[in-house]
Amino acid sequence: MLLDVDNIFMNFGGIAALKGISFSVPEGQVVSVIGPNGAGKTTLFNIVTGFQKPTAGQVRFAGSVVTGLLPHRIAKHGLIRTFQKTEVFPALTVMECVRIGLLNNFQPSLFSVLTGKAEVAAFVKNSVLEVADILEMVGLHSKSEYLAQELSYGEQRLLEIAVGLAARPRLLLLDEPSSGLNAEESSRFSTLVRRLQKQKITIVLVEHNMNVVMGVSDQIVVVHHGEKIAEGTPEAVSQNRDVIKAYLGREWVTDAVG
Amino acid sequence: MLDLLPQFVFNGLLIGMSYALVAIGMTMIFGIMNIANFAHGEFYMLGGCITYFIAAKLNAPYLVAVPVSVAVVTGLGFLLERVVFRQLRLKSAMSSVLATIGLGLILQNGALIFFGPQPQAIPTSFSAFPLQLGPIFTTEARLFAVAVTAATLVLMYVFLNHTLYGTAMRATFQQTEAAALVAIPIDRMRGITFALGAGLAALGGALLGAIFFVQPAMGATESLKAFIVVILGGLGSIPGSIVGGIFLGVAESLGTVVSSAYKDAIGFVLVIIIMLYRPDGLFKKS
Amino acid sequence: MAFSRNLDPRTGLFLRWPVLAAVLVALPFIGLTGYELHLLIVSAIFVILSSSLSLIMGYGGLLSLAHAAFFGIGAYTSALLFMNFKFSMWVGLPAAGIVSAIAAICVGSLFLKVRGHRFVITSLAFVEIMRLIAVNAVDLTRGQMGLPGIAAPVITIPGVGTIDFASKTAFYFLAVGGAAICVWTVARIVHSPIGWGLLALRENENLGESVGVSAFRHAMIAFVVGAFFAGIAGSLYAHYTGFVSPDLFFFSYTVTMLVMVVIGGKATILGPIVGAIAFTFLPEYLRVVAQYRLVLVGVVLLATVLAFPNGIVELWSRWLRPAFLRLRSRDHAA
Ligand SMILES: Nc1ncnc2c1ncn2[C@@H]1O[C@H](COP(=O)(O)OP(=O)(O)OP(=O)(O)O)[C@@H](O)[C@H]1O
Ligand SMILES: [Mg+2]
């Protein structure tokens, strides 16, 4: 297993946001975490990527325990996430934004920068090509000189994924990546996920858009009130009684199951 | 030594209450607008200098000069909120701090041009003769300052807790979005809060100016003191500012007894510790 | 590398090194008055301060009010080494930079964990504490009386002769050399991967962390390099003026540096240089309006923050340069 989430508890003051969640993500698969609003999905992501410390439980990535590490340390393991509320570097150009993601692979010391070590120059030189490749892949190559804040909302979401890709993820956690995307952008996103899958990038997806979830997932984990209530293939999960009950009244479930 | 204690406590109380007046405004502005106002001490300075101007140059009685100068500075505060601070609301801490530093330069050096650099005494009709109250020696001016400040602090308390405006103001303070939902006019609340904060600081300057001296440079020191107080009391907390102000005033006054060369540094060390480890202030249970 | 030719891609201002170097070398010999030379030396010292501050606040996005503290620490280090051990500036200058940098490592490991107002206020409290120490540690610093009589260095080069840096012309080269090294270092850093990390810290710390950019590491690099050069500036100042006092820690020094950086242009290489020179020379030539000077500075600072967050250099790159280019292309067409 690439990622093991082991019995995670999270309390905010009196509120128990996560009550003993466990699941595993095999290498190369797309696993979706779904659940109603407030189920605890984002909290789970924050814990896995080190932005919050769990009250109890453990996260293991590729065999090593990463619980309690700072986010940038966890990122170095190849565990990269995007945010539910779109995050970019607003005043930087698209190209500069993506370039920052590359720092996950190489960070020169102050000494080697000041002495002009060849490896630094080589990294800077290669970064141009690498950024161009990534922008090509997400479809933002024509916008590389735009400021991030000038992009449309959908483009900013893609840019955030591009920044994550530059960090060369082994596992990419995407928090509602297609929310707010129009139909065209959302299908472009699905294609992107499949391409990433081909490149052996493991993906954990939090998503409300069931068309996307059912279309790309190998496994689905259903979270409700901080607990895992079901887990399995898209077909199995969509017929699970507890899942249907948890989502009762939400049309898209019947649509998707339909 | 011990018999002098009440005297030192009284002196500390006097200074501390003036710190509180300045700090209340600063903390309210932080709470309601998320702006650390580096220019706030200048309202204190202006309160003192304008009172001096009215009393000394226009020969008006001190008791007239005080309310007039407070009114002028309150108006100025209202205006500045409109013209400057409203634009800073959504900006970063960096922009707002830089802007208030700029504003402080304008106010302080503007006052320097207008009033000149010399320390001046505000003329009053109070007798300079010392009064004895039990173990404490004081003067009419000091008693007046303590009485007015105490009354103002009580009024502030009543205003915030028992009037509609006050409640609305506190609501805006604690939760801007929720306040907007219950139709509190946020912009107007900000204007009023800012004006009120400026006026309170001006009152402090007008009262203390009659006891010590007034001069354009005094605002900057006052800003620093108010910062310490605001941070001791917890950024955004009004009761914290009052307690913090009196605490600092009395501590400084007693500090002169113990006479440590570094007594002023203690306040700043506390500020650093609180900012790093207890951002809600000294008095709040964590 | 690209930046050796083009200092600042954002402003589009090309500074050709050989031309600039030639101008700087020629300046003291074109018949400037001693006073003008003095202003140039002061400008150069301020260029060190503003460029290094811009690394911290412009690129890293950390509003540090503590820069004057490191300036003062450097000045006192140099002065004390000279007074107590007769160490000349050749020892004092590097020592000042190193002591300031070490102080920044100590302070930074605490302060750089907080951001926004908490960092601003902490840094302000730190500079006040340093001032109070300078005032009160009378045995060491002589308190308010300050430390006078810090001499400029002398160097003897075999075959060439002896250069006494007490001469303004000689000290000019020292100060400009220091400024050049500082600007070069800052430019080198901001155009390197470390500079990308600094921008990540300024623009969106969480997003940066999520892709492996340690906010703390980058903040620390900027803070320590900045403090190092502030210390160097302090040492130059001490040996140039011959006198240090607790006034070096005054808030007004911090404000001067901030004004130079902000009005010049925060996240640019050229901005702080222009700012430092302008705010050293202009006040001297605006004697007529001397008493309105600081009011004007306040107005300009406020207006810059509200209307031109990127300073006057941006005024050039966004409006004047395009207008200039338009004009020129029209000339060609005609
Ligand atoms: N920092 C916090 N402090 C207090 N409570 C929090 C905090 N973060 C999350 N919560 C609470 O924890 C629960 C889970 O929130 P979370 O954001 O993880 O849900 P989610 O599944 O991502 O929901 P959504 O689909 O709306 O994004 C919610 O009840 C939320 O109010
Ligand atoms: Mg969520």
Short mmCIF file of C-alpha atoms and ligand atoms in Angstrom, two decimals, chain A residues 12-13 15-18 35-44 46 52 84 175-176 206 208, ligand 1:
data_model
loop_
_atom_site.label_atom_id
_atom_site.label_comp_id
_atom_site.label_asym_id
_atom_site.label_seq_id
_atom_site.Cartn_x
_atom_site.Cartn_y
_atom_site.Cartn_z
CA PHE A 12 -11.91 20.51 17.35
CA GLY A 13 -12.70 21.56 20.89
CA ILE A 15 -16.53 18.65 17.95
CA ALA A 16 -15.35 15.26 16.81
CA ALA A 17 -14.66 15.79 13.12
CA LEU A 18 -13.07 12.39 12.54
CA GLY A 35 -19.43 12.18 1.78
CA PRO A 36 -21.88 14.96 2.54
CA ASN A 37 -20.78 18.48 3.49
CA GLY A 38 -19.03 18.56 6.85
CA ALA A 39 -18.28 14.83 6.75
CA GLY A 40 -14.62 15.47 7.50
CA LYS A 41 -13.01 15.01 4.08
CA THR A 42 -10.97 18.20 4.05
CA THR A 43 -9.92 17.60 7.63
CA LEU A 44 -8.68 14.19 6.58
CA ASN A 46 -5.19 18.32 6.16
CA GLN A 52 -3.25 19.64 11.01
CA GLN A 84 -10.67 23.03 -1.66
CA ASP A 175 -9.91 18.39 -2.82
CA GLU A 176 -13.00 18.96 -4.98
CA VAL A 206 -12.56 14.33 -2.86
CA HIS A 208 -19.08 15.92 -5.16
N1 LIG D 1 -10.50 24.40 12.21
C1 LIG D 1 -11.71 23.91 12.59
N2 LIG D 1 -12.22 24.23 13.80
C2 LIG D 1 -13.40 23.75 14.21
N3 LIG D 1 -14.15 22.93 13.49
C3 LIG D 1 -13.70 22.54 12.28
C4 LIG D 1 -12.46 23.02 11.77
N4 LIG D 1 -12.27 22.48 10.55
C5 LIG D 1 -13.34 21.71 10.32
N5 LIG D 1 -14.21 21.73 11.34
C6 LIG D 1 -15.46 20.98 11.46
O1 LIG D 1 -15.18 19.64 11.18
C7 LIG D 1 -16.18 19.06 10.39
C8 LIG D 1 -15.59 18.51 9.12
O2 LIG D 1 -15.20 19.57 8.27
P1 LIG D 1 -14.53 19.34 6.84
O3 LIG D 1 -14.18 20.66 6.29
O4 LIG D 1 -13.45 18.37 6.99
O5 LIG D 1 -15.73 18.72 6.02
P2 LIG D 1 -15.77 18.34 4.47
O6 LIG D 1 -16.16 16.92 4.42
O7 LIG D 1 -14.54 18.73 3.78
O8 LIG D 1 -17.00 19.22 3.99
P3 LIG D 1 -17.24 19.93 2.56
O9 LIG D 1 -17.81 18.91 1.66
O10 LIG D 1 -18.23 20.99 2.88
O11 LIG D 1 -15.96 20.46 2.11
C9 LIG D 1 -17.21 20.16 10.14
O12 LIG D 1 -18.26 19.97 11.09
C10 LIG D 1 -16.47 21.41 10.41
O13 LIG D 1 -17.33 22.40 10.90
#
